CSV table of C-alpha atoms and ligand atoms in Angstrom, one decimal:
chain,number,residue,atom,x,y,z
U,1,MET,CA,-11.5,38.4,-6.6
U,2,LYS,CA,-12.4,35.5,-9.2
U,3,MET,CA,-9.6,33.7,-11.0
U,4,TRP,CA,-11.1,35.0,-14.3
U,5,SER,CA,-14.6,37.0,-14.2
U,6,GLY,CA,-13.4,39.2,-16.5
U,7,ARG,CA,-15.3,37.8,-18.8
U,8,PHE,CA,-18.6,37.1,-17.8
U,9,ARG,CA,-21.7,39.7,-17.7
U,10,GLN,CA,-23.6,37.4,-15.1
U,11,PRO,CA,-22.7,36.5,-11.4
U,12,LEU,CA,-22.6,32.8,-11.7
U,13,ASP,CA,-25.5,30.8,-9.7
U,14,PRO,CA,-25.3,30.2,-6.6
U,15,ASP,CA,-25.3,26.6,-5.9
U,16,PHE,CA,-23.4,26.1,-9.1
U,17,GLU,CA,-20.7,28.2,-7.7
U,18,ARG,CA,-20.7,26.4,-3.8
U,19,TRP,CA,-20.8,22.9,-6.0
U,20,GLN,CA,-18.1,23.4,-8.2
U,21,ARG,CA,-15.8,24.4,-6.2
U,22,SER,CA,-12.9,22.0,-4.4
U,23,PHE,CA,-11.0,24.2,-1.8
U,24,SER,CA,-13.1,22.4,1.3
U,25,PHE,CA,-10.9,18.7,-0.2
U,26,ASP,CA,-8.3,20.6,-2.6
U,27,ARG,CA,-7.4,23.2,1.1
U,28,ARG,CA,-4.5,19.7,2.4
U,29,LEU,CA,-2.6,20.2,-0.7
U,30,LEU,CA,-1.4,24.1,1.1
U,31,ARG,CA,1.6,23.2,1.7
U,32,TYR,CA,2.7,21.7,-1.8
U,33,GLU,CA,1.1,24.8,-3.4
U,34,LEU,CA,3.2,26.9,-1.7
U,35,ALA,CA,6.0,25.2,-2.0
U,36,ALA,CA,5.2,25.4,-6.4
U,37,SER,CA,4.4,29.3,-5.1
U,38,SER,CA,7.5,30.2,-3.9
U,39,ALA,CA,9.5,28.4,-6.7
U,40,HIS,CA,7.2,29.6,-10.0
U,41,ALA,CA,7.9,32.9,-8.0
U,42,ARG,CA,11.4,32.6,-8.0
U,43,ALA,CA,11.5,32.2,-11.7
U,44,LEU,CA,9.7,35.1,-12.3
U,45,LYS,CA,12.3,37.6,-10.4
U,46,ASP,CA,15.0,36.0,-12.6
U,47,ALA,CA,12.9,35.6,-15.8
U,48,GLY,CA,12.5,39.8,-14.9
U,49,VAL,CA,8.6,39.9,-14.7
U,50,LEU,CA,9.4,40.1,-10.4
U,51,SER,CA,11.9,43.0,-9.0
U,52,SER,CA,14.2,41.8,-5.5
U,53,GLU,CA,11.7,43.5,-3.3
U,54,GLU,CA,8.6,41.8,-5.1
U,55,LEU,CA,10.2,38.6,-4.8
U,56,ILE,CA,10.9,39.1,-1.2
U,57,SER,CA,7.5,39.7,-0.4
U,58,ILE,CA,5.9,37.5,-2.2
U,59,LEU,CA,7.5,34.4,-0.5
U,60,GLN,CA,7.4,35.8,3.0
U,61,GLY,CA,3.6,36.2,2.4
U,62,LEU,CA,3.4,32.7,1.4
U,63,GLN,CA,5.0,31.4,4.6
U,64,GLN,CA,2.8,33.7,6.0
U,65,ILE,CA,0.3,32.3,5.0
U,66,GLY,CA,1.7,28.9,6.1
U,67,GLU,CA,2.4,29.6,9.3
U,68,GLN,CA,-1.2,30.8,9.8
U,69,ALA,CA,-2.6,27.1,8.6
U,70,ASP,CA,-0.6,25.8,10.6
U,71,ALA,CA,-1.1,27.4,13.8
U,72,SER,CA,-5.0,28.2,13.4
U,73,PRO,CA,-7.3,25.1,11.5
U,74,SER,CA,-9.9,27.4,11.3
U,75,PHE,CA,-7.7,30.4,9.1
U,76,LEU,CA,-8.9,27.6,5.9
U,77,ASN,CA,-12.4,28.4,6.5
U,78,ASP,CA,-12.9,30.6,3.5
U,79,ASP,CA,-16.4,30.6,1.7
U,80,GLU,CA,-15.2,31.7,-1.4
U,81,ALA,CA,-12.2,30.0,-2.0
U,82,GLU,CA,-12.4,28.4,-6.1
U,83,ASP,CA,-9.9,25.9,-4.5
U,84,VAL,CA,-6.5,26.0,-3.4
U,85,HIS,CA,-5.0,27.9,-5.8
U,86,HIS,CA,-7.8,30.6,-5.8
U,87,PHE,CA,-7.1,30.9,-1.7
U,88,VAL,CA,-3.3,31.4,-2.2
U,89,GLU,CA,-3.4,35.0,-3.8
U,90,LYS,CA,-6.4,36.1,-1.7
U,91,GLN,CA,-5.2,35.5,1.2
U,92,LEU,CA,-1.3,36.8,0.1
U,93,VAL,CA,-2.6,39.8,-1.6
U,94,ALA,CA,-4.9,40.6,1.6
U,95,LEU,CA,-1.1,40.1,3.6
U,96,ILE,CA,0.7,41.7,0.8
U,97,GLY,CA,-1.5,44.1,-1.5
U,98,GLU,CA,-1.4,44.2,-5.1
U,99,THR,CA,1.6,42.4,-5.6
U,100,GLY,CA,0.0,39.0,-4.8
U,101,TYR,CA,-1.5,39.3,-7.6
U,102,LYS,CA,1.4,39.1,-10.3
U,103,LEU,CA,2.7,35.9,-9.1
U,104,HIS,CA,0.1,34.3,-11.3
U,105,SER,CA,1.7,36.1,-14.4
U,106,GLY,CA,2.6,33.1,-16.7
U,107,ARG,CA,1.5,30.0,-15.3
U,108,SER,CA,-2.2,28.2,-15.5
U,109,ARG,CA,-4.1,26.6,-12.7
U,110,ASN,CA,-4.0,23.4,-14.7
U,111,GLU,CA,0.0,22.8,-14.2
U,112,GLN,CA,-0.3,23.9,-10.6
U,113,ILE,CA,-2.4,21.2,-9.9
U,114,ALA,CA,-0.4,18.6,-11.6
U,115,ALA,CA,2.4,19.9,-9.5
U,116,ASP,CA,0.4,20.0,-6.3
U,117,LEU,CA,-1.0,16.0,-6.8
U,118,ARG,CA,2.8,15.0,-8.2
U,119,LEU,CA,4.7,16.2,-4.9
U,120,TYR,CA,1.4,14.8,-2.2
U,121,VAL,CA,1.9,11.6,-3.7
U,122,ARG,CA,5.3,11.5,-3.2
U,123,THR,CA,4.8,12.7,0.3
U,124,ALA,CA,2.2,9.6,0.5
U,125,ILE,CA,4.3,6.5,-0.8
U,126,ASP,CA,7.0,7.7,1.5
U,127,GLN,CA,5.0,7.1,4.3
U,128,LEU,CA,3.4,4.1,3.7
U,129,ARG,CA,7.2,3.0,2.2
U,130,HIS,CA,8.0,3.9,6.3
U,131,GLU,CA,4.2,1.7,7.4
U,132,LEU,CA,5.2,-1.2,5.1
U,133,ALA,CA,8.4,-1.3,6.4
U,134,GLU,CA,7.6,-1.5,10.6
U,135,LEU,CA,5.2,-3.7,9.6
U,136,CYS,CA,7.0,-6.6,8.1
U,137,ALA,CA,10.1,-6.2,10.8
U,138,VAL,CA,6.7,-7.0,13.3
U,139,LEU,CA,6.3,-9.8,10.6
U,140,GLY,CA,10.1,-10.8,10.6
U,141,ASP,CA,10.0,-10.6,14.1
U,142,ARG,CA,7.1,-13.2,14.6
U,143,ALA,CA,8.4,-15.4,11.8
U,144,GLU,CA,11.8,-15.9,14.0
U,145,GLN,CA,9.3,-16.3,17.6
U,146,ALA,CA,8.0,-19.0,15.4
U,147,GLY,CA,11.3,-20.9,15.5
U,148,ASP,CA,10.9,-24.7,14.4
U,149,THR,CA,6.9,-24.6,14.8
U,150,ALA,CA,5.2,-26.4,11.5
U,151,MET,CA,1.9,-25.8,10.5
U,152,PRO,CA,-0.2,-27.4,8.1
U,153,ALA,CA,0.0,-25.4,4.5
U,154,TYR,CA,-3.1,-25.0,2.0
U,155,THR,CA,-4.0,-25.2,-1.2
U,156,HIS,CA,-8.4,-25.0,-1.8
U,157,LEU,CA,-8.0,-25.3,2.3
U,158,GLN,CA,-7.5,-28.7,2.4
U,159,ARG,CA,-4.7,-29.7,4.3
U,160,ALA,CA,-1.5,-29.9,1.9
U,161,GLU,CA,2.0,-29.9,3.3
U,162,PRO,CA,3.8,-28.8,6.1
U,163,VAL,CA,5.5,-26.1,6.7
U,164,LEU,CA,6.9,-23.8,9.2
U,165,ALA,CA,5.2,-21.3,10.4
U,166,SER,CA,7.7,-18.6,10.0
U,167,HIS,CA,8.3,-19.7,6.4
U,168,TRP,CA,4.1,-19.2,6.1
U,169,LEU,CA,4.8,-15.4,7.8
U,170,LEU,CA,7.4,-14.2,5.6
U,171,ALA,CA,4.5,-15.3,2.8
U,172,TYR,CA,3.5,-12.3,3.7
U,173,VAL,CA,6.4,-10.1,3.9
U,174,GLU,CA,6.9,-11.3,0.4
U,175,MET,CA,3.7,-9.5,-0.4
U,176,PHE,CA,4.6,-6.8,1.5
U,177,LEU,CA,8.3,-5.9,0.0
U,178,ARG,CA,6.7,-5.9,-3.4
U,179,ASP,CA,4.1,-2.8,-2.4
U,180,ALA,CA,6.9,-1.0,-1.5
U,181,GLU,CA,9.0,-1.9,-4.3
U,182,ARG,CA,5.0,-1.1,-6.1
U,183,LEU,CA,5.5,2.6,-4.2
U,184,ALA,CA,8.9,3.4,-4.8
U,185,ASP,CA,8.4,2.1,-9.1
U,186,CYS,CA,5.6,4.4,-8.9
U,187,ARG,CA,7.8,7.7,-7.5
U,188,LYS,CA,10.1,7.5,-10.1
U,189,ARG,CA,8.4,8.3,-12.6
U,190,LEU,CA,5.7,11.0,-10.5
U,191,ASN,CA,9.2,12.3,-10.0
U,192,VAL,CA,9.2,15.1,-12.3
U,193,SER,CA,8.2,18.5,-12.4
U,194,PRO,CA,5.0,19.7,-14.8
U,195,LEU,CA,5.6,23.3,-13.6
U,196,GLY,CA,6.5,26.0,-16.7
U,197,SER,CA,3.4,23.4,-18.5
U,198,GLY,CA,0.7,26.4,-18.4
U,199,ALA,CA,-2.7,25.7,-19.1
U,200,VAL,CA,-2.0,23.4,-22.3
U,201,ALA,CA,1.0,25.2,-24.4
U,202,GLY,CA,3.3,26.2,-22.2
U,203,ALA,CA,4.3,28.8,-20.6
U,204,THR,CA,3.9,32.4,-21.8
U,205,LEU,CA,7.6,33.9,-19.8
U,206,PRO,CA,10.9,32.4,-19.9
U,207,LEU,CA,10.4,30.9,-17.0
U,208,ASP,CA,14.1,28.0,-16.1
U,209,ARG,CA,12.4,25.1,-15.6
U,210,ALA,CA,14.8,23.1,-14.3
U,211,PHE,CA,15.1,25.2,-11.3
U,212,MET,CA,11.5,25.2,-10.8
U,213,ALA,CA,11.7,21.4,-10.9
U,214,GLU,CA,15.5,21.2,-8.6
U,215,THR,CA,13.9,24.0,-6.0
U,216,LEU,CA,11.2,21.1,-5.5
U,217,GLY,CA,13.0,18.4,-5.6
U,218,PHE,CA,12.3,16.8,-8.6
U,219,ASP,CA,14.4,14.8,-10.6
U,220,GLY,CA,13.6,16.8,-14.2
U,221,PHE,CA,11.0,18.3,-15.9
U,222,THR,CA,7.5,16.9,-17.8
U,223,ALA,CA,8.3,16.3,-21.8
U,224,ASN,CA,5.5,17.4,-23.4
U,225,SER,CA,2.9,19.9,-21.4
U,226,ILE,CA,0.0,18.9,-23.8
U,227,ASP,CA,0.5,15.9,-22.1
U,228,ALA,CA,1.8,17.1,-18.0
U,229,THR,CA,-1.3,19.0,-17.8
U,230,SER,CA,-3.4,15.6,-18.6
U,231,ASP,CA,-1.2,13.5,-17.0
U,232,ARG,CA,-2.9,12.0,-13.7
U,233,ASP,CA,-1.1,8.3,-14.6
U,234,PHE,CA,1.2,8.6,-11.4
U,235,ALA,CA,-2.4,9.4,-10.0
U,236,MET,CA,-3.6,6.0,-11.6
U,237,GLU,CA,-0.5,3.9,-10.2
U,238,PHE,CA,-0.5,5.0,-6.6
U,239,VAL,CA,-3.8,4.4,-6.1
U,240,GLY,CA,-3.8,0.8,-8.1
U,241,ALA,CA,-0.2,0.1,-6.1
U,242,LEU,CA,-3.0,0.8,-3.4
U,243,SER,CA,-5.2,-1.8,-4.7
U,244,ILE,CA,-2.6,-4.8,-4.8
U,245,LEU,CA,-1.6,-3.8,-1.3
U,246,ALA,CA,-5.3,-3.4,-0.1
U,247,THR,CA,-6.0,-7.0,-1.2
U,248,HIS,CA,-3.1,-8.0,-0.1
U,249,LEU,CA,-4.0,-7.0,3.8
U,250,SER,CA,-7.6,-8.0,3.4
U,251,ARG,CA,-6.7,-11.7,2.3
U,252,TRP,CA,-3.9,-11.9,5.4
U,253,ALA,CA,-7.1,-10.3,7.1
U,254,GLU,CA,-9.7,-13.2,6.3
U,255,GLU,CA,-6.6,-16.3,7.1
U,256,MET,CA,-6.2,-14.6,10.5
U,257,ILE,CA,-10.4,-14.6,11.2
U,258,LEU,CA,-9.7,-18.2,9.7
U,259,PHE,CA,-7.6,-19.3,12.3
U,260,SER,CA,-8.7,-17.1,15.1
U,261,SER,CA,-11.9,-19.1,14.7
U,262,GLN,CA,-11.5,-22.3,16.9
U,263,GLU,CA,-12.0,-24.9,14.3
U,264,TYR,CA,-9.1,-24.0,13.4
U,265,GLY,CA,-8.0,-22.4,16.6
U,266,PHE,CA,-4.5,-21.2,15.2
U,267,LEU,CA,-4.5,-18.3,17.3
U,268,GLY,CA,-5.9,-16.2,20.7
U,269,LEU,CA,-7.8,-12.8,19.2
U,270,PRO,CA,-5.6,-9.8,20.7
U,271,GLU,CA,-8.0,-7.9,23.7
U,272,ALA,CA,-6.6,-5.6,23.1
U,273,TYR,CA,-7.5,-5.1,19.0
U,274,SER,CA,-11.3,-7.1,19.1
U,275,THR,CA,-14.5,-6.4,20.8
U,276,GLY,CA,-16.8,-8.4,21.6
U,277,SER,CA,-20.6,-8.6,21.5
U,278,SER,CA,-23.9,-6.7,22.7
U,279,ALA,CA,-26.1,-10.2,23.0
U,280,MET,CA,-24.2,-12.8,23.3
U,281,PRO,CA,-21.3,-13.1,26.2
U,282,GLN,CA,-18.7,-15.1,25.6
U,283,LYS,CA,-18.2,-13.3,22.6
U,284,LYS,CA,-14.2,-12.2,21.4
U,285,ASN,CA,-15.0,-11.3,17.5
U,286,PRO,CA,-12.2,-10.3,15.0
U,287,ASP,CA,-13.2,-6.3,13.8
U,288,LEU,CA,-9.8,-4.9,13.4
U,289,LEU,CA,-9.3,-8.0,11.0
U,290,GLU,CA,-13.1,-7.7,10.0
U,291,LEU,CA,-12.8,-3.9,9.4
U,292,VAL,CA,-9.2,-3.9,7.2
U,293,ARG,CA,-10.8,-7.0,4.6
U,294,GLY,CA,-14.2,-4.0,4.5
U,295,LYS,CA,-12.3,-1.4,3.8
U,296,SER,CA,-10.0,-2.3,1.0
U,297,SER,CA,-13.2,-2.3,-1.0
U,298,ARG,CA,-12.7,1.4,-1.0
U,299,VAL,CA,-9.6,1.4,-1.8
U,300,LEU,CA,-10.3,-0.7,-4.5
U,301,GLY,CA,-13.6,1.3,-5.6
U,302,ASN,CA,-11.3,4.7,-5.9
U,303,ALA,CA,-8.9,3.2,-7.6
U,304,VAL,CA,-12.2,2.1,-10.3
U,305,ALA,CA,-14.1,5.7,-9.8
U,306,LEU,CA,-9.9,7.7,-10.9
U,307,MET,CA,-10.0,5.7,-14.0
U,308,VAL,CA,-13.3,5.9,-15.4
U,309,ALA,CA,-12.9,9.7,-14.2
U,310,VAL,CA,-10.1,9.9,-17.2
U,311,LYS,CA,-10.5,8.2,-19.7
U,312,GLY,CA,-13.2,9.5,-22.1
U,313,LEU,CA,-10.9,12.7,-21.5
U,314,PRO,CA,-10.2,14.5,-25.0
U,315,LEU,CA,-6.4,16.6,-24.9
U,316,ALA,CA,-5.7,17.7,-22.7
U,317,TYR,CA,-6.8,19.4,-18.9
U,318,ASN,CA,-11.0,18.9,-18.4
U,319,LYS,CA,-12.5,20.1,-15.6
U,320,ASP,CA,-13.2,16.1,-14.8
U,321,LEU,CA,-9.6,15.7,-13.0
U,322,GLN,CA,-10.7,17.7,-10.4
U,323,GLU,CA,-12.9,14.5,-9.6
U,324,THR,CA,-9.8,12.5,-8.9
U,325,GLN,CA,-8.0,13.7,-5.7
U,326,GLU,CA,-10.5,12.7,-3.2
U,327,GLN,CA,-9.7,9.0,-4.6
U,328,LEU,CA,-6.1,9.2,-4.0
U,329,PHE,CA,-6.4,10.8,-0.9
U,330,ASP,CA,-8.9,8.9,0.7
U,331,SER,CA,-6.6,5.4,-1.0
U,332,SER,CA,-3.2,6.7,1.0
U,333,ASP,CA,-5.6,8.1,4.4
U,334,THR,CA,-7.5,3.9,4.6
U,335,LEU,CA,-4.2,3.0,4.8
U,336,LEU,CA,-2.0,5.1,5.8
U,337,GLN,CA,-4.5,3.9,9.5
U,338,MET,CA,-4.4,0.7,8.5
U,339,LEU,CA,-1.0,-0.7,8.4
U,340,PRO,CA,0.1,0.6,11.7
U,341,LEU,CA,-2.7,-0.9,13.1
U,342,VAL,CA,-2.1,-4.0,10.9
U,343,ALA,CA,1.6,-3.8,12.9
U,344,GLY,CA,0.0,-3.4,16.5
U,345,TRP,CA,-2.2,-6.0,15.7
U,346,MET,CA,1.1,-9.0,14.4
U,347,LYS,CA,3.0,-7.6,17.4
U,348,ALA,CA,0.2,-8.2,19.7
U,349,VAL,CA,-1.8,-11.9,18.4
U,350,ASP,CA,-0.8,-14.9,20.0
U,351,PHE,CA,0.2,-18.0,18.1
U,352,HIS,CA,-1.0,-20.9,19.5
U,353,PHE,CA,1.7,-22.8,18.6
U,354,ASP,CA,1.5,-25.9,19.6
U,355,ARG,CA,-2.3,-25.9,17.9
U,356,MET,CA,-0.4,-25.5,14.8
U,357,GLN,CA,2.7,-28.2,15.7
U,358,GLN,CA,-0.3,-30.5,16.2
U,359,ALA,CA,-2.1,-29.9,13.1
U,360,ALA,CA,0.8,-30.5,11.1
U,361,GLN,CA,1.2,-34.0,12.5
U,362,SER,CA,-2.7,-35.3,10.6
U,363,GLY,CA,-4.6,-35.3,7.5
U,364,PHE,CA,-1.9,-37.3,5.6
U,365,MET,CA,-0.3,-34.4,4.3
U,366,ASN,CA,2.9,-36.5,4.5
U,367,ALA,CA,1.5,-38.6,1.0
U,368,TRP,CA,3.6,-36.8,-1.0
U,369,ALA,CA,6.9,-37.0,0.6
U,370,ALA,CA,5.7,-40.4,0.8
U,371,ALA,CA,5.7,-41.2,-3.0
U,372,THR,CA,9.2,-39.2,-3.0
U,373,TYR,CA,10.1,-42.2,-1.0
U,374,LEU,CA,9.6,-44.7,-3.8
U,375,VAL,CA,10.8,-42.1,-6.4
U,376,LYS,CA,13.9,-42.2,-4.9
U,377,ARG,CA,13.7,-46.2,-5.0
U,378,GLY,CA,13.6,-46.0,-8.7
U,379,GLY,CA,10.1,-46.3,-8.6
U,380,PRO,CA,8.1,-43.7,-11.5
U,381,SER,CA,6.2,-41.1,-10.3
U,382,ARG,CA,2.9,-41.4,-11.3
U,383,LEU,CA,2.7,-44.9,-10.2
U,384,ALA,CA,4.6,-43.9,-6.6
U,385,HIS,CA,1.7,-41.5,-6.9
U,386,GLU,CA,-1.1,-44.2,-7.6
U,387,ARG,CA,0.5,-46.3,-4.9
U,388,ILE,CA,0.1,-43.6,-1.9
U,389,GLY,CA,-3.4,-42.3,-2.9
U,390,LYS,CA,-4.2,-46.4,-2.6
U,391,ALA,CA,-2.1,-46.3,0.7
U,392,VAL,CA,-4.5,-43.1,2.0
U,393,GLN,CA,-7.0,-45.2,0.8
U,394,MET,CA,-6.2,-47.7,3.4
U,395,CYS,CA,-6.5,-45.7,6.2
U,396,ILE,CA,-8.8,-43.5,6.0
U,397,GLU,CA,-11.1,-47.4,5.8
U,398,ARG,CA,-9.0,-48.2,9.4
U,399,GLY,CA,-9.0,-44.6,11.1
U,400,CYS,CA,-5.2,-44.2,10.5
U,401,GLU,CA,-2.3,-42.4,9.5
U,402,LEU,CA,-0.1,-43.2,6.9
U,403,LYS,CA,3.1,-44.3,9.7
U,404,ASP,CA,0.2,-46.8,11.3
U,405,LEU,CA,0.0,-49.0,8.8
U,406,PRO,CA,1.9,-52.2,8.5
U,407,LEU,CA,4.4,-52.9,6.1
U,408,GLU,CA,3.1,-56.2,4.5
U,409,HIS,CA,-0.1,-53.4,4.2
U,410,LEU,CA,2.5,-51.3,1.8
U,411,GLN,CA,4.5,-54.0,0.4
U,412,SER,CA,1.5,-55.5,-1.3
U,413,LEU,CA,0.7,-51.9,-3.4
U,414,SER,CA,4.7,-51.9,-3.7
U,415,PRO,CA,7.6,-53.7,-2.9
U,416,ALA,CA,10.1,-50.7,-2.8
U,417,PHE,CA,8.4,-50.6,0.9
U,418,GLY,CA,11.3,-51.1,3.9
U,419,GLN,CA,11.9,-50.9,7.3
U,420,ASP,CA,12.8,-47.3,6.5
U,421,PHE,CA,9.4,-45.3,5.1
U,422,TYR,CA,8.4,-45.1,8.7
U,423,GLU,CA,11.1,-42.7,9.2
U,424,SER,CA,10.8,-41.0,5.9
U,425,VAL,CA,6.6,-40.1,6.5
U,426,GLN,CA,7.8,-37.9,10.3
U,427,LEU,CA,7.2,-34.8,10.4
U,428,LEU,CA,10.7,-33.6,10.9
U,429,SER,CA,11.9,-35.6,7.8
U,430,VAL,CA,8.6,-34.2,5.8
U,431,LEU,CA,9.4,-30.4,7.0
U,432,ALA,CA,13.5,-31.1,5.8
U,433,ILE,CA,13.0,-32.7,2.6
U,434,HIS,CA,13.7,-29.3,0.6
U,435,ASP,CA,16.4,-28.5,1.6
U,436,VAL,CA,18.5,-26.8,-0.6
U,437,PRO,CA,18.7,-22.5,-1.2
U,438,GLY,CA,15.8,-21.3,-1.7
U,439,GLY,CA,14.2,-24.3,-0.2
U,440,THR,CA,11.6,-25.2,3.0
U,441,ALA,CA,13.8,-27.2,5.4
U,442,PRO,CA,14.3,-25.6,8.9
U,443,ALA,CA,18.0,-24.1,8.7
U,444,ARG,CA,16.5,-23.0,5.8
U,445,VAL,CA,14.1,-20.9,6.9
U,446,ARG,CA,16.5,-19.7,9.0
U,447,GLN,CA,18.0,-18.6,5.6
U,448,ALA,CA,15.4,-17.0,4.4
U,449,ILE,CA,14.4,-14.8,8.1
U,450,SER,CA,18.1,-13.6,7.8
U,451,THR,CA,18.0,-12.9,4.1
U,452,THR,CA,14.5,-11.3,5.0
U,453,ARG,CA,15.3,-8.7,7.4
U,454,LYS,CA,18.7,-7.8,4.8
U,455,LYS,CA,16.0,-6.4,2.4
U,456,ILE,CA,14.0,-4.7,5.5
U,457,ASP,CA,16.7,-3.1,6.5
U,458,LEU,CA,17.6,-1.6,3.6
U,459,LEU,CA,14.2,-0.3,2.6
U,460,ARG,CA,14.1,1.3,5.6
U,461,GLU,CA,17.3,2.6,5.2
U,462,GLU,CA,16.2,3.8,1.7
U,463,VAL,CA,12.7,5.3,2.9
U,464,ARG,CA,15.3,7.5,5.2
U,465,THR,CA,17.3,8.7,3.2
U,466,GLN,CA,14.0,9.1,0.4
U,467,GLU,CA,12.2,11.1,3.2
U,468,THR,CA,15.2,13.5,4.5
U,469,HIS,CA,16.0,14.5,0.4
U,470,ALA,CA,12.5,15.3,-0.2
U,471,HIS,CA,11.7,17.5,3.1
U,472,ALA,CA,14.9,19.2,2.5
D,501,LIG,N1,-9.0,22.9,-9.0
D,501,LIG,C1,-8.5,22.4,-10.8
D,501,LIG,C2,-8.6,21.5,-10.2
D,501,LIG,O1,-8.7,20.5,-8.9
D,501,LIG,C3,-7.6,23.1,-10.8
D,501,LIG,C4,-7.5,23.6,-12.0
D,501,LIG,C5,-8.7,24.1,-12.8
D,501,LIG,N2,-8.4,24.5,-13.6
D,501,LIG,C6,-9.2,24.8,-14.6
D,501,LIG,N3,-8.9,25.2,-15.8
D,501,LIG,N4,-10.4,25.6,-14.7
D,501,LIG,O2,-8.7,20.2,-10.7
């Protein structure tokens, strides 16, 4: 039986009927639909709408539906179900008879879909944060293994200053930790129950909203029924946070692709995550990286599609909102599949630390440190900059580095240059310059590795407790 056919004189056009269904994609919300329906059934009993026997029979029926779905996915091949809500009602009635029709008393699918989606996003956030923590842990290990290896840091993709390779790797950890935090923030705001909001103006029965919220692990219930049934902010925040995460992964992938090229030679691609060419026998291609970069586009596209679907809607529920589900699923599936692969790649990649170290020695990346040498001798920074710029020019003409310029040449630019200049432009001295808490000197980077590890452990711990609470 349809959920709404009473006032209709004509059947639906069969093509339209098929086309408007959402069960092909919202079937994945089944476990949340069952959980929310159980909470609703209990509230109905407390409101005096269901007898104890009816409640027990409904709860058992709902449980059985879940078990059957787990046991055989083909149980969900239902060509008549309009959506997951209709499917549950149909199956419940098939299992327990007419009492099954009592479950929908006082509620609307508009609040149900809002509740199901919040529960879905909450679980996805917990899983994504778990994967992010694991990826960060791998990056932390690799940073530690890099030891005191130096490499060029780039701005404008030109060699800028030498840094420790570990400092470079920790930059990615920072991005992914922020992503995890953004998701936690989204989780905080979404964790309120819309149940009891009805279709738009509240439930038609005195259902205990606090009780239903608590049963489902929500921190409380929504304040306004019109907002609650039409709000998809949590969905937009979620795909928004995922877009930023996908952007980070895409930048990461792009950089690794560059660094794997023979022109850089900073890393060897792990064979387990690369493919060959059907034509050129010598090729090893960075497919994982390219697909990470490529798939990030669909995550960004989903965010735009979702927001555009919502932006023209008057309050409250409109069927357009059905079109906001697949973007959620696709963005979260895409990243949930991607993150463990990225972690696997990161674990397997072969860094060419010798090449990095060698690249850190040339290209005048000590020029700023050289200018600072003059500043420390009391020169104005602008003039020091100018003089070292001239010294670099001399080097380019002679085909050498700053350390190779004879002292007389340097002194022709400024009398402040002394023999100790040569020591100050050596790689180790340049690396050691920023020696304050939060600085980039090797000892400070070692500290950063250990504080970062603590942050990662904290995230892991948070994810563990959240998972236990949500699934208790
Ligand atoms: N399948 C619908 C959706 O995803 C459920 C809500 C239907 N509500 C309604 N008034 N037709 O949005």
